[in-house]
């Protein structure tokens, strides 16, 4: 992406991602965008000691690398294993609440380090770090919120909550219509506990309310999305909700700065395998459920059987360690000619952009949805947690770039049998339904590239946001 002059001089931006790979990766792409778009922009990233290596390695391609400031992560926290500083290292997501609550103890260190920086223009911090709004306000710095969600999911959650729609259905699987968006029909099972309860209470709800209040006091939301993808939901939010949301993505389209490092490094085995499939004209299904999904051994066996019987070529990334981390003995030997199981980190964007990859069996985390759209790869949606069920609704029913995995009982959270895996993999890779969603993904992928190009909607939104913040800073001086 070509550089352009900043909307205001001597720009210094602080980025503070939540300590989770899915939240950190897009913020690092944002760092590339800031450095690439504005000559002379200084970027400082706050993190913890155990997360620094991942950040530094991820930005090793950036010529003008951001500064990285380490803040000590609180120790001896009940419910947080010693040495764990990222949610993908937690034994299970039952430890999430004590982990995220512990970050509040980082505030004194954050404010001390922030106070030593010069001319900070604004802070971008994660939804789960709502306490940073107090720090930013104390130092007179605008705080921009990044929540890692689609505008569809954010808006639907707002409307469902305001209208108490989850209190109406008699069962968890009864469909209800979303106020103002009558084409959207959801169930309680599209929401996690405690939000899917008629009268939700508890510490998890208290934490989310706390973040909503903090966000309402922030300067704006920034979304890793583009206006043309979800215009109705962006427009509704900006007419009826606060603070305003700006679509300035997808950030995964920001090109890395080539330093010749790729040519010097050996291709990982999974990439060599994909190259072989492309050379022989084979289409590949990419299978990945993120770093935090907990899949039972029984469900894992059904996935394996379904993939084997589908006769599709597949690259399957399984979570290393924890529940659902391995497949039965003999499986890999039986499918070795057309399937590969990977237990290490893979560059998902490199996988999705590979010539051989024609489908993505995904949990529908927003990063994965955006990356699949940008790569023009259709999705087989199998949501697991958080707002992934809403993203799956959007993918399959709204923008129609994917098919939905079928559950045994028809419920959004039901068990999936191998027969459904086989059927839906075949449909995505070979069927008429797969061809239709592939065409839609192709069109939206082109629209994403146009949005991020000079003169596109995201490019211009970024310029307007910079102008607005710059004018506010000038008025306050």
PDB file of N, CA, C and O in Angstrom, residues 1-13 31-43 64 121 257 454 459 462-463 466:
ATOM      1  N   UNK A   1       0.857  -1.200   0.000  1.00  0.00           N
ATOM      2  CA  UNK A   1       0.000   0.000   0.000  1.00  0.00           C
ATOM      3  C   UNK A   1       0.886   1.241   0.000  1.00  0.00           C
ATOM      4  O   UNK A   1       1.863   1.317   0.730  1.00  0.00           O
ATOM      5  N   UNK A   2       0.564   2.211  -0.867  1.00  0.00           N
ATOM      6  CA  UNK A   2       1.351   3.428  -0.941  1.00  0.00           C
ATOM      7  C   UNK A   2       1.188   4.246   0.323  1.00  0.00           C
ATOM      8  O   UNK A   2       0.132   4.276   0.948  1.00  0.00           O
ATOM      9  N   UNK A   3       2.262   4.935   0.675  1.00  0.00           N
ATOM     10  CA  UNK A   3       2.196   5.819   1.834  1.00  0.00           C
ATOM     11  C   UNK A   3       1.560   7.135   1.432  1.00  0.00           C
ATOM     12  O   UNK A   3       1.578   7.553   0.288  1.00  0.00           O
ATOM     13  N   UNK A   4       0.994   7.827   2.375  1.00  0.00           N
ATOM     14  CA  UNK A   4       0.448   9.159   2.144  1.00  0.00           C
ATOM     15  C   UNK A   4       0.734  10.011   3.370  1.00  0.00           C
ATOM     16  O   UNK A   4       1.068   9.508   4.425  1.00  0.00           O
ATOM     17  N   UNK A   5       0.579  11.301   3.212  1.00  0.00           N
ATOM     18  CA  UNK A   5       0.848  12.184   4.337  1.00  0.00           C
ATOM     19  C   UNK A   5      -0.195  11.993   5.421  1.00  0.00           C
ATOM     20  O   UNK A   5      -1.352  11.711   5.160  1.00  0.00           O
ATOM     21  N   UNK A   6       0.214  12.158   6.663  1.00  0.00           N
ATOM     22  CA  UNK A   6      -0.716  12.012   7.786  1.00  0.00           C
ATOM     23  C   UNK A   6      -1.675  13.186   7.843  1.00  0.00           C
ATOM     24  O   UNK A   6      -1.394  14.277   7.360  1.00  0.00           O
ATOM     25  N   UNK A   7      -2.798  12.924   8.472  1.00  0.00           N
ATOM     26  CA  UNK A   7      -3.770  13.994   8.667  1.00  0.00           C
ATOM     27  C   UNK A   7      -3.281  15.001   9.693  1.00  0.00           C
ATOM     28  O   UNK A   7      -3.728  16.122   9.717  1.00  0.00           O
ATOM     29  N   UNK A   8      -2.384  14.597  10.567  1.00  0.00           N
ATOM     30  CA  UNK A   8      -1.748  15.544  11.474  1.00  0.00           C
ATOM     31  C   UNK A   8      -0.325  15.075  11.718  1.00  0.00           C
ATOM     32  O   UNK A   8      -0.019  13.897  11.644  1.00  0.00           O
ATOM     33  N   UNK A   9       0.597  16.000  11.952  1.00  0.00           N
ATOM     34  CA  UNK A   9       2.014  15.666  12.009  1.00  0.00           C
ATOM     35  C   UNK A   9       2.397  14.944  13.294  1.00  0.00           C
ATOM     36  O   UNK A   9       1.671  14.969  14.284  1.00  0.00           O
ATOM     37  N   UNK A  10       3.555  14.309  13.237  1.00  0.00           N
ATOM     38  CA  UNK A  10       4.151  13.660  14.400  1.00  0.00           C
ATOM     39  C   UNK A  10       3.160  12.718  15.077  1.00  0.00           C
ATOM     40  O   UNK A  10       2.948  12.761  16.283  1.00  0.00           O
ATOM     41  N   UNK A  11       2.535  11.884  14.269  1.00  0.00           N
ATOM     42  CA  UNK A  11       1.554  10.948  14.791  1.00  0.00           C
ATOM     43  C   UNK A  11       2.230   9.873  15.624  1.00  0.00           C
ATOM     44  O   UNK A  11       3.197   9.256  15.199  1.00  0.00           O
ATOM     45  N   UNK A  12       1.696   9.644  16.810  1.00  0.00           N
ATOM     46  CA  UNK A  12       2.196   8.575  17.685  1.00  0.00           C
ATOM     47  C   UNK A  12       0.972   7.817  18.201  1.00  0.00           C
ATOM     48  O   UNK A  12       0.128   8.377  18.899  1.00  0.00           O
ATOM     49  N   UNK A  13       0.875   6.566  17.814  1.00  0.00           N
ATOM     50  CA  UNK A  13      -0.282   5.748  18.165  1.00  0.00           C
ATOM     51  C   UNK A  13       0.147   4.630  19.105  1.00  0.00           C
ATOM     52  O   UNK A  13       1.153   3.954  18.872  1.00  0.00           O
ATOM     53  N   UNK A  31      -1.047  -2.149  12.967  1.00  0.00           N
ATOM     54  CA  UNK A  31       0.256  -1.479  13.081  1.00  0.00           C
ATOM     55  C   UNK A  31       0.888  -1.314  11.705  1.00  0.00           C
ATOM     56  O   UNK A  31       1.435  -0.246  11.377  1.00  0.00           O
ATOM     57  N   UNK A  32       0.813  -2.351  10.880  1.00  0.00           N
ATOM     58  CA  UNK A  32       1.346  -2.264   9.512  1.00  0.00           C
ATOM     59  C   UNK A  32       0.620  -1.183   8.712  1.00  0.00           C
ATOM     60  O   UNK A  32       1.231  -0.430   7.950  1.00  0.00           O
ATOM     61  N   UNK A  33      -0.707  -1.131   8.888  1.00  0.00           N
ATOM     62  CA  UNK A  33      -1.490  -0.129   8.175  1.00  0.00           C
ATOM     63  C   UNK A  33      -1.069   1.275   8.580  1.00  0.00           C
ATOM     64  O   UNK A  33      -0.876   2.153   7.729  1.00  0.00           O
ATOM     65  N   UNK A  34      -0.921   1.502   9.865  1.00  0.00           N
ATOM     66  CA  UNK A  34      -0.534   2.827  10.349  1.00  0.00           C
ATOM     67  C   UNK A  34       0.826   3.240   9.803  1.00  0.00           C
ATOM     68  O   UNK A  34       1.007   4.367   9.346  1.00  0.00           O
ATOM     69  N   UNK A  35       1.774   2.332   9.845  1.00  0.00           N
ATOM     70  CA  UNK A  35       3.128   2.647   9.392  1.00  0.00           C
ATOM     71  C   UNK A  35       3.158   2.812   7.879  1.00  0.00           C
ATOM     72  O   UNK A  35       3.857   3.684   7.340  1.00  0.00           O
ATOM     73  N   UNK A  36       2.374   1.989   7.168  1.00  0.00           N
ATOM     74  CA  UNK A  36       2.372   2.062   5.713  1.00  0.00           C
ATOM     75  C   UNK A  36       1.654   3.273   5.164  1.00  0.00           C
ATOM     76  O   UNK A  36       2.058   3.835   4.141  1.00  0.00           O
ATOM     77  N   UNK A  37       0.582   3.705   5.833  1.00  0.00           N
ATOM     78  CA  UNK A  37      -0.216   4.812   5.314  1.00  0.00           C
ATOM     79  C   UNK A  37       0.384   6.173   5.627  1.00  0.00           C
ATOM     80  O   UNK A  37       0.198   7.121   4.864  1.00  0.00           O
ATOM     81  N   UNK A  38       1.051   6.302   6.765  1.00  0.00           N
ATOM     82  CA  UNK A  38       1.519   7.616   7.202  1.00  0.00           C
ATOM     83  C   UNK A  38       3.018   7.617   7.412  1.00  0.00           C
ATOM     84  O   UNK A  38       3.528   6.965   8.315  1.00  0.00           O
ATOM     85  N   UNK A  39       3.712   8.352   6.593  1.00  0.00           N
ATOM     86  CA  UNK A  39       5.154   8.493   6.783  1.00  0.00           C
ATOM     87  C   UNK A  39       5.440   9.150   8.126  1.00  0.00           C
ATOM     88  O   UNK A  39       4.823  10.147   8.488  1.00  0.00           O
ATOM     89  N   UNK A  40       6.359   8.571   8.856  1.00  0.00           N
ATOM     90  CA  UNK A  40       6.769   9.166  10.121  1.00  0.00           C
ATOM     91  C   UNK A  40       5.909   8.785  11.304  1.00  0.00           C
ATOM     92  O   UNK A  40       6.145   9.274  12.411  1.00  0.00           O
ATOM     93  N   UNK A  41       4.900   7.935  11.086  1.00  0.00           N
ATOM     94  CA  UNK A  41       4.071   7.517  12.217  1.00  0.00           C
ATOM     95  C   UNK A  41       4.868   6.648  13.170  1.00  0.00           C
ATOM     96  O   UNK A  41       5.534   5.702  12.756  1.00  0.00           O
ATOM     97  N   UNK A  42       4.791   6.977  14.449  1.00  0.00           N
ATOM     98  CA  UNK A  42       5.411   6.140  15.480  1.00  0.00           C
ATOM     99  C   UNK A  42       4.324   5.269  16.094  1.00  0.00           C
ATOM    100  O   UNK A  42       3.230   5.751  16.393  1.00  0.00           O
ATOM    101  N   UNK A  43       4.610   3.993  16.248  1.00  0.00           N
ATOM    102  CA  UNK A  43       3.663   3.054  16.842  1.00  0.00           C
ATOM    103  C   UNK A  43       4.321   2.386  18.035  1.00  0.00           C
ATOM    104  O   UNK A  43       5.445   1.880  17.937  1.00  0.00           O
ATOM    105  N   UNK A  64      10.267  -0.195   9.522  1.00  0.00           N
ATOM    106  CA  UNK A  64      10.235   0.707  10.670  1.00  0.00           C
ATOM    107  C   UNK A  64       9.414   0.032  11.755  1.00  0.00           C
ATOM    108  O   UNK A  64       8.207   0.263  11.885  1.00  0.00           O
ATOM    109  N   UNK A 121      -1.082  10.429  20.047  1.00  0.00           N
ATOM    110  CA  UNK A 121      -2.240  10.953  19.322  1.00  0.00           C
ATOM    111  C   UNK A 121      -3.525  10.269  19.760  1.00  0.00           C
ATOM    112  O   UNK A 121      -4.550  10.917  19.940  1.00  0.00           O
ATOM    113  N   UNK A 257       5.901  -6.102   4.339  1.00  0.00           N
ATOM    114  CA  UNK A 257       7.051  -5.518   3.647  1.00  0.00           C
ATOM    115  C   UNK A 257       8.077  -6.615   3.406  1.00  0.00           C
ATOM    116  O   UNK A 257       8.581  -7.225   4.340  1.00  0.00           O
ATOM    117  N   UNK A 454      -6.534   2.738  -2.556  1.00  0.00           N
ATOM    118  CA  UNK A 454      -6.627   4.196  -2.484  1.00  0.00           C
ATOM    119  C   UNK A 454      -7.940   4.663  -3.104  1.00  0.00           C
ATOM    120  O   UNK A 454      -8.293   4.273  -4.215  1.00  0.00           O
ATOM    121  N   UNK A 459     -10.181   3.167   2.971  1.00  0.00           N
ATOM    122  CA  UNK A 459      -9.101   4.145   2.823  1.00  0.00           C
ATOM    123  C   UNK A 459      -9.600   5.540   3.206  1.00  0.00           C
ATOM    124  O   UNK A 459      -8.969   6.257   3.985  1.00  0.00           O
ATOM    125  N   UNK A 462     -10.494   5.943   6.964  1.00  0.00           N
ATOM    126  CA  UNK A 462      -9.294   6.122   7.776  1.00  0.00           C
ATOM    127  C   UNK A 462      -8.829   7.572   7.728  1.00  0.00           C
ATOM    128  O   UNK A 462      -8.477   8.174   8.755  1.00  0.00           O
ATOM    129  N   UNK A 463      -8.835   8.170   6.525  1.00  0.00           N
ATOM    130  CA  UNK A 463      -8.438   9.579   6.396  1.00  0.00           C
ATOM    131  C   UNK A 463      -9.377  10.495   7.175  1.00  0.00           C
ATOM    132  O   UNK A 463      -8.942  11.435   7.856  1.00  0.00           O
ATOM    133  N   UNK A 466      -8.705  10.184  10.923  1.00  0.00           N
ATOM    134  CA  UNK A 466      -7.488  10.913  11.285  1.00  0.00           C
ATOM    135  C   UNK A 466      -7.764  12.417  11.329  1.00  0.00           C
ATOM    136  O   UNK A 466      -7.319  13.122  12.246  1.00  0.00           O
TER     137      UNK A 466
END
